[in-house]
Short mmCIF file of C-alpha atoms in Angstrom, two decimals:
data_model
loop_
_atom_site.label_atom_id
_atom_site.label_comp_id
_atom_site.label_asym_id
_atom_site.label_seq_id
_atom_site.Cartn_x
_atom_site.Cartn_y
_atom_site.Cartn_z
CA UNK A 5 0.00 0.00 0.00
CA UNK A 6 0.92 3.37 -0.90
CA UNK A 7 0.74 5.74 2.08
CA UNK A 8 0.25 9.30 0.11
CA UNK A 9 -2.35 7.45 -2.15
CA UNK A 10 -4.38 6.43 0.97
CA UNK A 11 -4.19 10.14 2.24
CA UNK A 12 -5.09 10.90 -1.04
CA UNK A 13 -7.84 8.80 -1.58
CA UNK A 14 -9.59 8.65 1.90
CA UNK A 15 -10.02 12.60 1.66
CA UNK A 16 -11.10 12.59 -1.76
CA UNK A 17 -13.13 9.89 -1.58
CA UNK A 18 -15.23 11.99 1.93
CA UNK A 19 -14.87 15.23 0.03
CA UNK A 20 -17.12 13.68 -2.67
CA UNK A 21 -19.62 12.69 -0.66
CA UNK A 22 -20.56 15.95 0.36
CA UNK A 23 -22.64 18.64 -1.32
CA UNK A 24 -22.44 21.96 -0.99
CA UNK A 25 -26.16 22.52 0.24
CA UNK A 26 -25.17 20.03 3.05
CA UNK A 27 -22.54 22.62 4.05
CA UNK A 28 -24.23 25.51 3.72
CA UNK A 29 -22.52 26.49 0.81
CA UNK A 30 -23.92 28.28 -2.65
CA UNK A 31 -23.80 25.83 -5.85
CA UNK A 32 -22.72 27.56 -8.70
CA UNK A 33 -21.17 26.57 -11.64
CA UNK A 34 -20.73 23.08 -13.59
CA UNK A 35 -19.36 20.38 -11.29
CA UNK A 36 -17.13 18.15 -13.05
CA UNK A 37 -16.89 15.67 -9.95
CA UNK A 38 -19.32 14.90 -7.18
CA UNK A 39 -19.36 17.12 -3.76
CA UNK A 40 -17.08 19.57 -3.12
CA UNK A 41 -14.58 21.70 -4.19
CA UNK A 42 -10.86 21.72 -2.83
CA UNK A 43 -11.37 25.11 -2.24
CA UNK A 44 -15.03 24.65 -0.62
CA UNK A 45 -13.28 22.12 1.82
CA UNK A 46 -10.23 25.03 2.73
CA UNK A 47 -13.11 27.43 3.07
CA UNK A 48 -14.78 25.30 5.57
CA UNK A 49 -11.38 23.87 7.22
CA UNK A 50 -10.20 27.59 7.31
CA UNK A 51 -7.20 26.53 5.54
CA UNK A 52 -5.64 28.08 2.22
CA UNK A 53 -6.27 26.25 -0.59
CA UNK A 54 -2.89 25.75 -1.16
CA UNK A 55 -2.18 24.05 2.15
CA UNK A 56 -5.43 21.68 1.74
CA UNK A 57 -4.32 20.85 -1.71
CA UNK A 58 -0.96 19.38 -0.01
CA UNK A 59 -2.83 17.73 2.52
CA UNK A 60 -4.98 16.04 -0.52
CA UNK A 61 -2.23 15.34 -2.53
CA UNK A 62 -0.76 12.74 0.54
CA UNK A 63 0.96 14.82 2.85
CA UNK A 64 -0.43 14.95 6.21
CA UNK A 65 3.45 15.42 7.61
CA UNK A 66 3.54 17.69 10.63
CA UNK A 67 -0.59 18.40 10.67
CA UNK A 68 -1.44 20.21 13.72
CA UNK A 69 -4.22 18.78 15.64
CA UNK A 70 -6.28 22.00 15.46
CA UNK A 71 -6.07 21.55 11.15
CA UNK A 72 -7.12 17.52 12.45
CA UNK A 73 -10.39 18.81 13.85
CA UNK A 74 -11.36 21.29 11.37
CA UNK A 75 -10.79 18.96 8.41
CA UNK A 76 -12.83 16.21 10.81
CA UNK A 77 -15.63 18.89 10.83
CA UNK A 78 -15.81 20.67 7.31
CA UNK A 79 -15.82 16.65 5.80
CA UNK A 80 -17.85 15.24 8.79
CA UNK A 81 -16.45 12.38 9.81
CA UNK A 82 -18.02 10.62 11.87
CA UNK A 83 -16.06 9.44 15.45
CA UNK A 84 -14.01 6.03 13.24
CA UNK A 85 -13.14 7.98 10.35
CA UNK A 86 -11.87 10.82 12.61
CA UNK A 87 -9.66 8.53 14.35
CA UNK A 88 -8.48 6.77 10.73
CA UNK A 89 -7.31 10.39 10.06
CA UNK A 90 -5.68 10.56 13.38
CA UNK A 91 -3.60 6.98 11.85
CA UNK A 92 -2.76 8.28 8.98
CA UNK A 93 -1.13 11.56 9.96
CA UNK A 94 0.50 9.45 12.65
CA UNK A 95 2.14 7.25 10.41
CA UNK A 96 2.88 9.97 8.09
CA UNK A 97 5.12 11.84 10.74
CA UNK A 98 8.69 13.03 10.84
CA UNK A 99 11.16 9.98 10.88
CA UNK A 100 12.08 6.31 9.86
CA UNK A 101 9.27 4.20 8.97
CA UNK A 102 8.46 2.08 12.29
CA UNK A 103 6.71 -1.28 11.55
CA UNK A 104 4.49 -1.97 14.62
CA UNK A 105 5.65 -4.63 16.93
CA UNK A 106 4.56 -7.88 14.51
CA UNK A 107 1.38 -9.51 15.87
CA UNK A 108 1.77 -12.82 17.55
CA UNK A 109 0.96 -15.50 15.96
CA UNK A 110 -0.39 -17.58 18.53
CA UNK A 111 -1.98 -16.09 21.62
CA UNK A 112 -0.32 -16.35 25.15
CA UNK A 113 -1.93 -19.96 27.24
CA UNK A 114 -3.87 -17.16 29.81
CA UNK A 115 -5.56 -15.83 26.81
CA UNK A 116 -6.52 -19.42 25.61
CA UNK A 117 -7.43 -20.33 29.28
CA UNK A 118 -9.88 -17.66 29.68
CA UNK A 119 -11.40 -18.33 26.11
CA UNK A 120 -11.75 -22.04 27.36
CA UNK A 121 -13.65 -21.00 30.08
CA UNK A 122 -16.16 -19.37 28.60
CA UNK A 123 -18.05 -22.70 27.76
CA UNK A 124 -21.50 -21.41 26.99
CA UNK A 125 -20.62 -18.47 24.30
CA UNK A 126 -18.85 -18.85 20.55
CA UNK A 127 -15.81 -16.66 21.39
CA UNK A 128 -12.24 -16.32 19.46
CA UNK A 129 -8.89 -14.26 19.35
CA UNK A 130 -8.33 -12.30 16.17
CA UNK A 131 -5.82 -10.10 15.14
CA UNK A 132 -6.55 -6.74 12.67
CA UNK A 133 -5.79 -8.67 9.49
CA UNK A 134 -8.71 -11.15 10.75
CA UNK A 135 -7.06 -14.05 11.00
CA UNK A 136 -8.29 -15.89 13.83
CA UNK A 137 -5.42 -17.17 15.89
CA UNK A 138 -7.50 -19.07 18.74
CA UNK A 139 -11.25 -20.28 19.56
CA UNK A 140 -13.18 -22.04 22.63
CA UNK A 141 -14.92 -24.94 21.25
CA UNK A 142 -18.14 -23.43 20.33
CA UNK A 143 -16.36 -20.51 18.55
CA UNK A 144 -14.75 -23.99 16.50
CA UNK A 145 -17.79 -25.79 16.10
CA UNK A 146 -19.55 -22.26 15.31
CA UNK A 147 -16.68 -21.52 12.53
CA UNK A 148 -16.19 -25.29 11.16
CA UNK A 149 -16.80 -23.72 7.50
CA UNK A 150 -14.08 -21.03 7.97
CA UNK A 151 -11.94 -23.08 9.53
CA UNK A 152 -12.47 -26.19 7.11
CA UNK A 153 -12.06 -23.20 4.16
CA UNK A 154 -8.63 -22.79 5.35
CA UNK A 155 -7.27 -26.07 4.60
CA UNK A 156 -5.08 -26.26 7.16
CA UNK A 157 -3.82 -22.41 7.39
CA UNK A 158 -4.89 -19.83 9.68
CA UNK A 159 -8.23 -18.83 9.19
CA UNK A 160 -8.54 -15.35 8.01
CA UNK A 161 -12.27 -13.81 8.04
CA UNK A 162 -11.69 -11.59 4.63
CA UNK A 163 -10.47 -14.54 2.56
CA UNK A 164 -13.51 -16.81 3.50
CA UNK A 165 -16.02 -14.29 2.51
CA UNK A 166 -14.38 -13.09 -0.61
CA UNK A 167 -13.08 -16.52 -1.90
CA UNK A 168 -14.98 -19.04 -0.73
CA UNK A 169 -18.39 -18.83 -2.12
CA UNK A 170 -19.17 -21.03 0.95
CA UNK A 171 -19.45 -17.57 2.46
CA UNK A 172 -22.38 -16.75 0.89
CA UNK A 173 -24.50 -19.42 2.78
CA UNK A 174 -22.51 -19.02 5.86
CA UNK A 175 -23.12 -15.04 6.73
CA UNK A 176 -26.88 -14.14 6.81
CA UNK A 177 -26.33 -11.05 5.38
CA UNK A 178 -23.68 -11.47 3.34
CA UNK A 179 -23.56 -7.97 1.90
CA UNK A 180 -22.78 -6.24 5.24
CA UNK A 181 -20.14 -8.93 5.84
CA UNK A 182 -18.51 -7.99 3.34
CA UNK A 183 -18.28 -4.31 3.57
CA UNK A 184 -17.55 -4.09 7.31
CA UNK A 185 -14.70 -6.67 6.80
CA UNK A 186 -13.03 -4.21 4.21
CA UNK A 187 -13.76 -1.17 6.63
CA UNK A 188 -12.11 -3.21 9.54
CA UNK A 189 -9.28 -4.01 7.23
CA UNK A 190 -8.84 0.04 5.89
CA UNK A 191 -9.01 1.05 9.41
CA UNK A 192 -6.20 -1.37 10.18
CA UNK A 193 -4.08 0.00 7.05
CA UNK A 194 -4.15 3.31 8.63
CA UNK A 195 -3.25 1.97 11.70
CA UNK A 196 -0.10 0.16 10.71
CA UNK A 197 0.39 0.96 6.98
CA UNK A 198 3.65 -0.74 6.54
CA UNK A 199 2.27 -3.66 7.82
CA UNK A 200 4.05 -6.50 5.05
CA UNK A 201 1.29 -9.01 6.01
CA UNK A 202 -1.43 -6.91 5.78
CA UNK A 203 -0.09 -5.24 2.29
CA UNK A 204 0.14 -8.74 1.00
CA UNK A 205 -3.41 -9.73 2.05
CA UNK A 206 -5.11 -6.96 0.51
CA UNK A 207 -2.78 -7.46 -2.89
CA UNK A 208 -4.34 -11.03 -3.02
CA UNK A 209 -7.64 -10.01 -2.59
CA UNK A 210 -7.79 -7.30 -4.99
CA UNK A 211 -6.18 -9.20 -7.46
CA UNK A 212 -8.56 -12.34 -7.04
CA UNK A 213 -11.90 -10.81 -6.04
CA UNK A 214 -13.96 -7.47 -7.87
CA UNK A 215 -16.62 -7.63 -5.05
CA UNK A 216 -13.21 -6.67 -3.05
CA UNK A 217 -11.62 -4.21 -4.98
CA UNK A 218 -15.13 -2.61 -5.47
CA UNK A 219 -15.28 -1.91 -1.72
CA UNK A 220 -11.97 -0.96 -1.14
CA UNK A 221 -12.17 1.94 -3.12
CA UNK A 222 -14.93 3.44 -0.89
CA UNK A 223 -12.66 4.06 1.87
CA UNK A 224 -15.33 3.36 4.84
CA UNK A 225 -13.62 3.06 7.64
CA UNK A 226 -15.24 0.63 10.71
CA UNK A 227 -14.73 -0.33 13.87
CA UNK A 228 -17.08 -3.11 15.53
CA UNK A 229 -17.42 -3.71 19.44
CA UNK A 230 -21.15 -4.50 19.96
CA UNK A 231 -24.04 -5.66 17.38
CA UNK A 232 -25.41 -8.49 15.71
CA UNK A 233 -24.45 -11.01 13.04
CA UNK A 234 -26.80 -13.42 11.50
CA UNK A 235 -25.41 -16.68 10.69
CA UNK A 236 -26.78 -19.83 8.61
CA UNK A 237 -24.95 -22.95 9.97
CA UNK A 238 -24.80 -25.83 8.10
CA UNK A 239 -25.57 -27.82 10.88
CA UNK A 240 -28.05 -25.90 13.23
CA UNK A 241 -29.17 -23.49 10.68
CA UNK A 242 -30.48 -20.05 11.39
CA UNK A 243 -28.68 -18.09 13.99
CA UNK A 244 -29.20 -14.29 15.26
CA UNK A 245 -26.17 -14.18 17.33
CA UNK A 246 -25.01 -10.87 19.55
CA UNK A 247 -21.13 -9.95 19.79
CA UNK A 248 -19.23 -8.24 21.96
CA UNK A 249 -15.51 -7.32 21.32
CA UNK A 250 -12.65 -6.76 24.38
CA UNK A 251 -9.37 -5.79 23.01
CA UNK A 252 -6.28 -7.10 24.31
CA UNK A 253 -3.45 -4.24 24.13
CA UNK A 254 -0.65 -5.94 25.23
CA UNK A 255 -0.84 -8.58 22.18
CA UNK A 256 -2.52 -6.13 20.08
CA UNK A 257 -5.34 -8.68 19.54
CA UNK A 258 -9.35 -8.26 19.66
CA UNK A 259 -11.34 -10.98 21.89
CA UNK A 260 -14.94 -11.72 20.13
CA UNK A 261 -18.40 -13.49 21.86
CA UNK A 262 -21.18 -14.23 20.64
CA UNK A 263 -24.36 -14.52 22.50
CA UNK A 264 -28.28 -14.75 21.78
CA UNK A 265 -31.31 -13.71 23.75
CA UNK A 266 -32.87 -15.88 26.57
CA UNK A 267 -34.93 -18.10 25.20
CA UNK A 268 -35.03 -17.12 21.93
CA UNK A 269 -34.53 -20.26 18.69
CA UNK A 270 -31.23 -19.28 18.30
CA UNK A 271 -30.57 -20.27 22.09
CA UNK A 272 -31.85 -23.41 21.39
CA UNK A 273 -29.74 -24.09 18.29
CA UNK A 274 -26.88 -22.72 20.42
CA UNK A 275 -26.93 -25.41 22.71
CA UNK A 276 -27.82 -28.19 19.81
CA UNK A 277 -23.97 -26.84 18.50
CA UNK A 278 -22.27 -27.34 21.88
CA UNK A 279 -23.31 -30.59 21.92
CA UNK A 280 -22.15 -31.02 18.81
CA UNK A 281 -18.87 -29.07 19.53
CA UNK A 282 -18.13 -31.67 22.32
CA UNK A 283 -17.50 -33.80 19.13
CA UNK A 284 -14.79 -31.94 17.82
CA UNK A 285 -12.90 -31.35 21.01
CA UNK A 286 -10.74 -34.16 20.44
CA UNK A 287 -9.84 -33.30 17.11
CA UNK A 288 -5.95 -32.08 16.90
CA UNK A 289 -5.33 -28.33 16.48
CA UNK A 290 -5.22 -26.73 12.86
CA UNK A 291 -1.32 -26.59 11.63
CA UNK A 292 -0.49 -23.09 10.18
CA UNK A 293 0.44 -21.11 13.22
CA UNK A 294 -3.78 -20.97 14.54
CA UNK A 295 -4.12 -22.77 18.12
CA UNK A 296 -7.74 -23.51 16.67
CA UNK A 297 -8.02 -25.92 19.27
CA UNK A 298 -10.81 -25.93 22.51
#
């Protein structure tokens, strides 16, 4: 990934989204491209149009946090786009590139303990790329098509639903999958742009899938830590399931749950799975670096 072009692109891509009756702002002449103008945006920013235009072009270098907030405001990001600005100009600062400490591979045997004893919930450890790097044994039984999608490698949540059409029966909503998976990942980017595994994940998936390379040109930028997720298991079938995400700073990894509501079908199918699960607890863990194990 190209650092400048994702400055570039994430401001462009908000800027056209905008029209100048939404800001406030007289329409006049023939608009070549959707939403604003440069100069509309410095207007609103109070910036020259000169220094927005450098800020555009990729160069985010030395931004004050004042200029942060007023381009947050004149483009209206919302509270996850803000703080994917906030990334980029980060990582865009005065001095060497610095890689981020590389994400484990495997998560620490406390993390794995307390996911093991959370017997009655689907739960996993995932890292930003999402690749899942650890599951209870519902979250296994829960994920047997991801996991058996893998072949062996570390699951990773953007690869199932972009090249495994299995996907497409697995995720209720498929659609929404797929877009807040890309937003998760762009979020990420700005996070740690120089990020080699990342860089190569979302080569491979442009390359190999349009419905990706269609959303990654949006630019949405997402960040999940409470909703809901329906699911169609091939076993159980229909599930509404509830998450909840905990991060885990010192590993730099996200914790996941699921949950459904008391006494609701999808309870019932819950429980159908864990008995089922208790099948698959014996099974050796998944090679590849994933302790996909109970």
């Amino acid at each position: 990934m190209d650092h400048r072009s994702e400055i570039r692109e994430f401001l462009t891509s908000r800027r056209a989204r905008i029209t100048p009756a939404q800001a406030g702002l007289p329409s006049y002449g023939t608009r070549r491209v959707p939403g604003l103008r440069r100069a509309e945006v410095a207007q609103l920013a109070g910036v020259s149009v000169e220094y927005y235009s450098r800020l555009e072009r990729g160069d985010l270098s030395g931004v004050s946090d004042h200029v942060l907030d007023a381009l947050a405001r004149a483009l209206r990001l919302n509270d996850e786009e803000r703080i994917h600005l906030e990334d980029l100009a980060r990582a865009a600062g005065p001095g060497p590139r610095r890689r981020r400490r590389s994400a484990p591979r495997q998560v620490r045997p406390t993390v794995q303990r307390m996911l093991d004893a959370m017997t009655d919930a689907p739960a996993f450890v995932m890292n930003g790329r999402g690749d899942i790097l650890a599951l209870n044994a519902l979250g296994r039984a829960l994920y047997a098509p991801m996991i058996d999608a893998a072949r062996g490698a570390t699951p990773n949540h953007a690869r199932f639903i972009f090249l495994d059409p299995r996907s497409h029966h697995f995720w209720g909503d498929w659609e929404r999958a797929a877009d807040d998976t890309v937003a998760l990942l762009h979020a990420q980017a700005g996070r740690d742009p120089y990020d080699k595994d990342l860089t190569d994940l979302i080569g491979e998936l442009s390359t190999r899938s349009d419905d990706f390379r269609t959303r990654w040109a949006r630019h949405d930028v997402r960040q999940h830590h409470i909703g809901s997720k329906p699911i169609h298991h091939p076993l159980v079938g229909d599930l509404q399931l509830t998450y909840e995400s905990l991060d885990l700073p010192t590993d730099d990894l996200t914790l996941v749950a699921y949950g459904t509501e008391p006494g609701s079908d999808s309870e019932e199918k819950l429980r159908l799975l864990a008995s089922w699960a208790t099948t698959l607890d014996a099974q050796p863990s998944s090679p590849g670096g994933a302790s996909i194990r109970r």
